[in-house]
Amino acid sequence: MAFVMARRLTRQWSRCRRWRDCVSVRWTVYLLRCADGTLYTGVARDVVRRLRQHNGELSGGSRYTRGRRPVTLLWSEAAPDRASAQRRERVIKRLPREQKLRLLATEGSL
């Protein structure tokens, strides 16, 4: 067990050039507009890469957006860690469509 954990940590740190590069990695909550007009909410560390996945340029996009391409990024918000990003995502997903659009209008869209 300890060997597996050490291996994971080694892989994680090998991606970082400097220690502060890994510490500054942020999670982001984002909102997409699909081609059919529906909205999709998600979390990611790298929003640009995740958007490319949703649009089919890279593998790994969600099943929901696969049939609703192309998708465009409407809004994003940084979170300090994964747990808080997922809490914010859950709150946004529970909002009605009108309130999600109001969120875009009040906080500004990209």
PDB file of N, CA, C and O in Angstrom, residues 77-108:
ATOM      1  N   GLU A  77     -15.175  29.708 -12.791  1.00  0.00           N
ATOM      2  CA  GLU A  77     -14.867  30.278 -11.483  1.00  0.00           C
ATOM      3  C   GLU A  77     -13.828  29.389 -10.807  1.00  0.00           C
ATOM      4  O   GLU A  77     -13.995  28.169 -10.743  1.00  0.00           O
ATOM      5  N   ALA A  78     -12.756  29.971 -10.308  1.00  0.00           N
ATOM      6  CA  ALA A  78     -11.700  29.212  -9.639  1.00  0.00           C
ATOM      7  C   ALA A  78     -12.144  28.799  -8.243  1.00  0.00           C
ATOM      8  O   ALA A  78     -12.904  29.505  -7.585  1.00  0.00           O
ATOM      9  N   ALA A  79     -11.650  27.636  -7.808  1.00  0.00           N
ATOM     10  CA  ALA A  79     -11.916  27.134  -6.462  1.00  0.00           C
ATOM     11  C   ALA A  79     -10.586  26.687  -5.856  1.00  0.00           C
ATOM     12  O   ALA A  79      -9.701  26.231  -6.579  1.00  0.00           O
ATOM     13  N   PRO A  80     -10.428  26.809  -4.557  1.00  0.00           N
ATOM     14  CA  PRO A  80      -9.147  26.479  -3.944  1.00  0.00           C
ATOM     15  C   PRO A  80      -8.815  24.990  -3.940  1.00  0.00           C
ATOM     16  O   PRO A  80      -7.649  24.620  -3.948  1.00  0.00           O
ATOM     17  N   ASP A  81      -9.834  24.138  -3.935  1.00  0.00           N
ATOM     18  CA  ASP A  81      -9.580  22.694  -3.929  1.00  0.00           C
ATOM     19  C   ASP A  81     -10.746  21.963  -4.597  1.00  0.00           C
ATOM     20  O   ASP A  81     -11.766  22.562  -4.940  1.00  0.00           O
ATOM     21  N   ARG A  82     -10.558  20.668  -4.788  1.00  0.00           N
ATOM     22  CA  ARG A  82     -11.555  19.873  -5.502  1.00  0.00           C
ATOM     23  C   ARG A  82     -12.895  19.819  -4.755  1.00  0.00           C
ATOM     24  O   ARG A  82     -13.963  19.909  -5.363  1.00  0.00           O
ATOM     25  N   ALA A  83     -12.830  19.675  -3.447  1.00  0.00           N
ATOM     26  CA  ALA A  83     -14.060  19.556  -2.661  1.00  0.00           C
ATOM     27  C   ALA A  83     -14.928  20.805  -2.793  1.00  0.00           C
ATOM     28  O   ALA A  83     -16.147  20.704  -3.012  1.00  0.00           O
ATOM     29  N   SER A  84     -14.322  21.965  -2.679  1.00  0.00           N
ATOM     30  CA  SER A  84     -15.116  23.194  -2.799  1.00  0.00           C
ATOM     31  C   SER A  84     -15.611  23.395  -4.227  1.00  0.00           C
ATOM     32  O   SER A  84     -16.701  23.915  -4.432  1.00  0.00           O
ATOM     33  N   ALA A  85     -14.823  22.970  -5.213  1.00  0.00           N
ATOM     34  CA  ALA A  85     -15.274  23.061  -6.606  1.00  0.00           C
ATOM     35  C   ALA A  85     -16.482  22.161  -6.831  1.00  0.00           C
ATOM     36  O   ALA A  85     -17.447  22.563  -7.490  1.00  0.00           O
ATOM     37  N   GLN A  86     -16.459  20.965  -6.272  1.00  0.00           N
ATOM     38  CA  GLN A  86     -17.590  20.058  -6.446  1.00  0.00           C
ATOM     39  C   GLN A  86     -18.824  20.522  -5.670  1.00  0.00           C
ATOM     40  O   GLN A  86     -19.946  20.326  -6.144  1.00  0.00           O
ATOM     41  N   ARG A  87     -18.618  21.150  -4.535  1.00  0.00           N
ATOM     42  CA  ARG A  87     -19.761  21.724  -3.801  1.00  0.00           C
ATOM     43  C   ARG A  87     -20.412  22.833  -4.622  1.00  0.00           C
ATOM     44  O   ARG A  87     -21.643  22.912  -4.735  1.00  0.00           O
ATOM     45  N   ARG A  88     -19.582  23.706  -5.204  1.00  0.00           N
ATOM     46  CA  ARG A  88     -20.107  24.807  -6.033  1.00  0.00           C
ATOM     47  C   ARG A  88     -20.817  24.254  -7.271  1.00  0.00           C
ATOM     48  O   ARG A  88     -21.871  24.749  -7.661  1.00  0.00           O
ATOM     49  N   GLU A  89     -20.238  23.207  -7.874  1.00  0.00           N
ATOM     50  CA  GLU A  89     -20.866  22.567  -9.037  1.00  0.00           C
ATOM     51  C   GLU A  89     -22.241  22.024  -8.662  1.00  0.00           C
ATOM     52  O   GLU A  89     -23.210  22.205  -9.411  1.00  0.00           O
ATOM     53  N   ARG A  90     -22.347  21.381  -7.524  1.00  0.00           N
ATOM     54  CA  ARG A  90     -23.629  20.821  -7.091  1.00  0.00           C
ATOM     55  C   ARG A  90     -24.670  21.919  -6.892  1.00  0.00           C
ATOM     56  O   ARG A  90     -25.822  21.773  -7.308  1.00  0.00           O
ATOM     57  N   VAL A  91     -24.252  23.041  -6.311  1.00  0.00           N
ATOM     58  CA  VAL A  91     -25.179  24.173  -6.118  1.00  0.00           C
ATOM     59  C   VAL A  91     -25.655  24.693  -7.470  1.00  0.00           C
ATOM     60  O   VAL A  91     -26.851  24.927  -7.665  1.00  0.00           O
ATOM     61  N   ILE A  92     -24.736  24.870  -8.400  1.00  0.00           N
ATOM     62  CA  ILE A  92     -25.100  25.403  -9.725  1.00  0.00           C
ATOM     63  C   ILE A  92     -25.979  24.420 -10.482  1.00  0.00           C
ATOM     64  O   ILE A  92     -26.950  24.819 -11.129  1.00  0.00           O
ATOM     65  N   LYS A  93     -25.685  23.128 -10.402  1.00  0.00           N
ATOM     66  CA  LYS A  93     -26.502  22.141 -11.111  1.00  0.00           C
ATOM     67  C   LYS A  93     -27.940  22.113 -10.617  1.00  0.00           C
ATOM     68  O   LYS A  93     -28.852  21.804 -11.373  1.00  0.00           O
ATOM     69  N   ARG A  94     -28.148  22.438  -9.363  1.00  0.00           N
ATOM     70  CA  ARG A  94     -29.502  22.438  -8.796  1.00  0.00           C
ATOM     71  C   ARG A  94     -30.295  23.693  -9.136  1.00  0.00           C
ATOM     72  O   ARG A  94     -31.500  23.735  -8.907  1.00  0.00           O
ATOM     73  N   LEU A  95     -29.632  24.710  -9.655  1.00  0.00           N
ATOM     74  CA  LEU A  95     -30.334  25.942 -10.014  1.00  0.00           C
ATOM     75  C   LEU A  95     -31.185  25.729 -11.269  1.00  0.00           C
ATOM     76  O   LEU A  95     -30.792  25.003 -12.176  1.00  0.00           O
ATOM     77  N   PRO A  96     -32.336  26.392 -11.349  1.00  0.00           N
ATOM     78  CA  PRO A  96     -33.098  26.372 -12.601  1.00  0.00           C
ATOM     79  C   PRO A  96     -32.333  27.123 -13.694  1.00  0.00           C
ATOM     80  O   PRO A  96     -31.460  27.945 -13.409  1.00  0.00           O
ATOM     81  N   ARG A  97     -32.671  26.859 -14.923  1.00  0.00           N
ATOM     82  CA  ARG A  97     -31.984  27.472 -16.073  1.00  0.00           C
ATOM     83  C   ARG A  97     -31.963  29.001 -15.979  1.00  0.00           C
ATOM     84  O   ARG A  97     -30.942  29.623 -16.259  1.00  0.00           O
ATOM     85  N   GLU A  98     -33.071  29.597 -15.592  1.00  0.00           N
ATOM     86  CA  GLU A  98     -33.153  31.062 -15.514  1.00  0.00           C
ATOM     87  C   GLU A  98     -32.141  31.622 -14.522  1.00  0.00           C
ATOM     88  O   GLU A  98     -31.518  32.647 -14.769  1.00  0.00           O
ATOM     89  N   GLN A  99     -31.966  30.950 -13.399  1.00  0.00           N
ATOM     90  CA  GLN A  99     -31.004  31.420 -12.409  1.00  0.00           C
ATOM     91  C   GLN A  99     -29.559  31.222 -12.892  1.00  0.00           C
ATOM     92  O   GLN A  99     -28.688  32.025 -12.576  1.00  0.00           O
ATOM     93  N   LYS A 100     -29.323  30.177 -13.655  1.00  0.00           N
ATOM     94  CA  LYS A 100     -27.985  29.977 -14.237  1.00  0.00           C
ATOM     95  C   LYS A 100     -27.669  31.106 -15.224  1.00  0.00           C
ATOM     96  O   LYS A 100     -26.561  31.634 -15.238  1.00  0.00           O
ATOM     97  N   LEU A 101     -28.653  31.488 -16.020  1.00  0.00           N
ATOM     98  CA  LEU A 101     -28.448  32.591 -16.955  1.00  0.00           C
ATOM     99  C   LEU A 101     -28.265  33.905 -16.218  1.00  0.00           C
ATOM    100  O   LEU A 101     -27.475  34.756 -16.625  1.00  0.00           O
ATOM    101  N   ARG A 102     -28.970  34.085 -15.098  1.00  0.00           N
ATOM    102  CA  ARG A 102     -28.777  35.273 -14.264  1.00  0.00           C
ATOM    103  C   ARG A 102     -27.379  35.306 -13.664  1.00  0.00           C
ATOM    104  O   ARG A 102     -26.771  36.360 -13.544  1.00  0.00           O
ATOM    105  N   LEU A 103     -26.868  34.130 -13.287  1.00  0.00           N
ATOM    106  CA  LEU A 103     -25.500  34.022 -12.770  1.00  0.00           C
ATOM    107  C   LEU A 103     -24.505  34.509 -13.814  1.00  0.00           C
ATOM    108  O   LEU A 103     -23.575  35.243 -13.498  1.00  0.00           O
ATOM    109  N   LEU A 104     -24.732  34.157 -15.066  1.00  0.00           N
ATOM    110  CA  LEU A 104     -23.877  34.629 -16.152  1.00  0.00           C
ATOM    111  C   LEU A 104     -23.951  36.152 -16.306  1.00  0.00           C
ATOM    112  O   LEU A 104     -22.948  36.805 -16.518  1.00  0.00           O
ATOM    113  N   ALA A 105     -25.154  36.682 -16.182  1.00  0.00           N
ATOM    114  CA  ALA A 105     -25.335  38.125 -16.365  1.00  0.00           C
ATOM    115  C   ALA A 105     -24.720  38.912 -15.215  1.00  0.00           C
ATOM    116  O   ALA A 105     -24.117  39.971 -15.444  1.00  0.00           O
ATOM    117  N   THR A 106     -24.841  38.418 -13.982  1.00  0.00           N
ATOM    118  CA  THR A 106     -24.331  39.175 -12.836  1.00  0.00           C
ATOM    119  C   THR A 106     -22.815  39.052 -12.695  1.00  0.00           C
ATOM    120  O   THR A 106     -22.151  40.014 -12.364  1.00  0.00           O
ATOM    121  N   GLU A 107     -22.284  37.862 -12.924  1.00  0.00           N
ATOM    122  CA  GLU A 107     -20.850  37.661 -12.750  1.00  0.00           C
ATOM    123  C   GLU A 107     -20.075  37.846 -14.043  1.00  0.00           C
ATOM    124  O   GLU A 107     -18.860  37.750 -14.056  1.00  0.00           O
ATOM    125  N   GLY A 108     -20.777  38.039 -15.138  1.00  0.00           N
ATOM    126  CA  GLY A 108     -20.098  38.258 -16.426  1.00  0.00           C
ATOM    127  C   GLY A 108     -19.769  36.948 -17.107  1.00  0.00           C
ATOM    128  O   GLY A 108     -19.434  35.975 -16.479  1.00  0.00           O
TER     129      GLY A 108
END
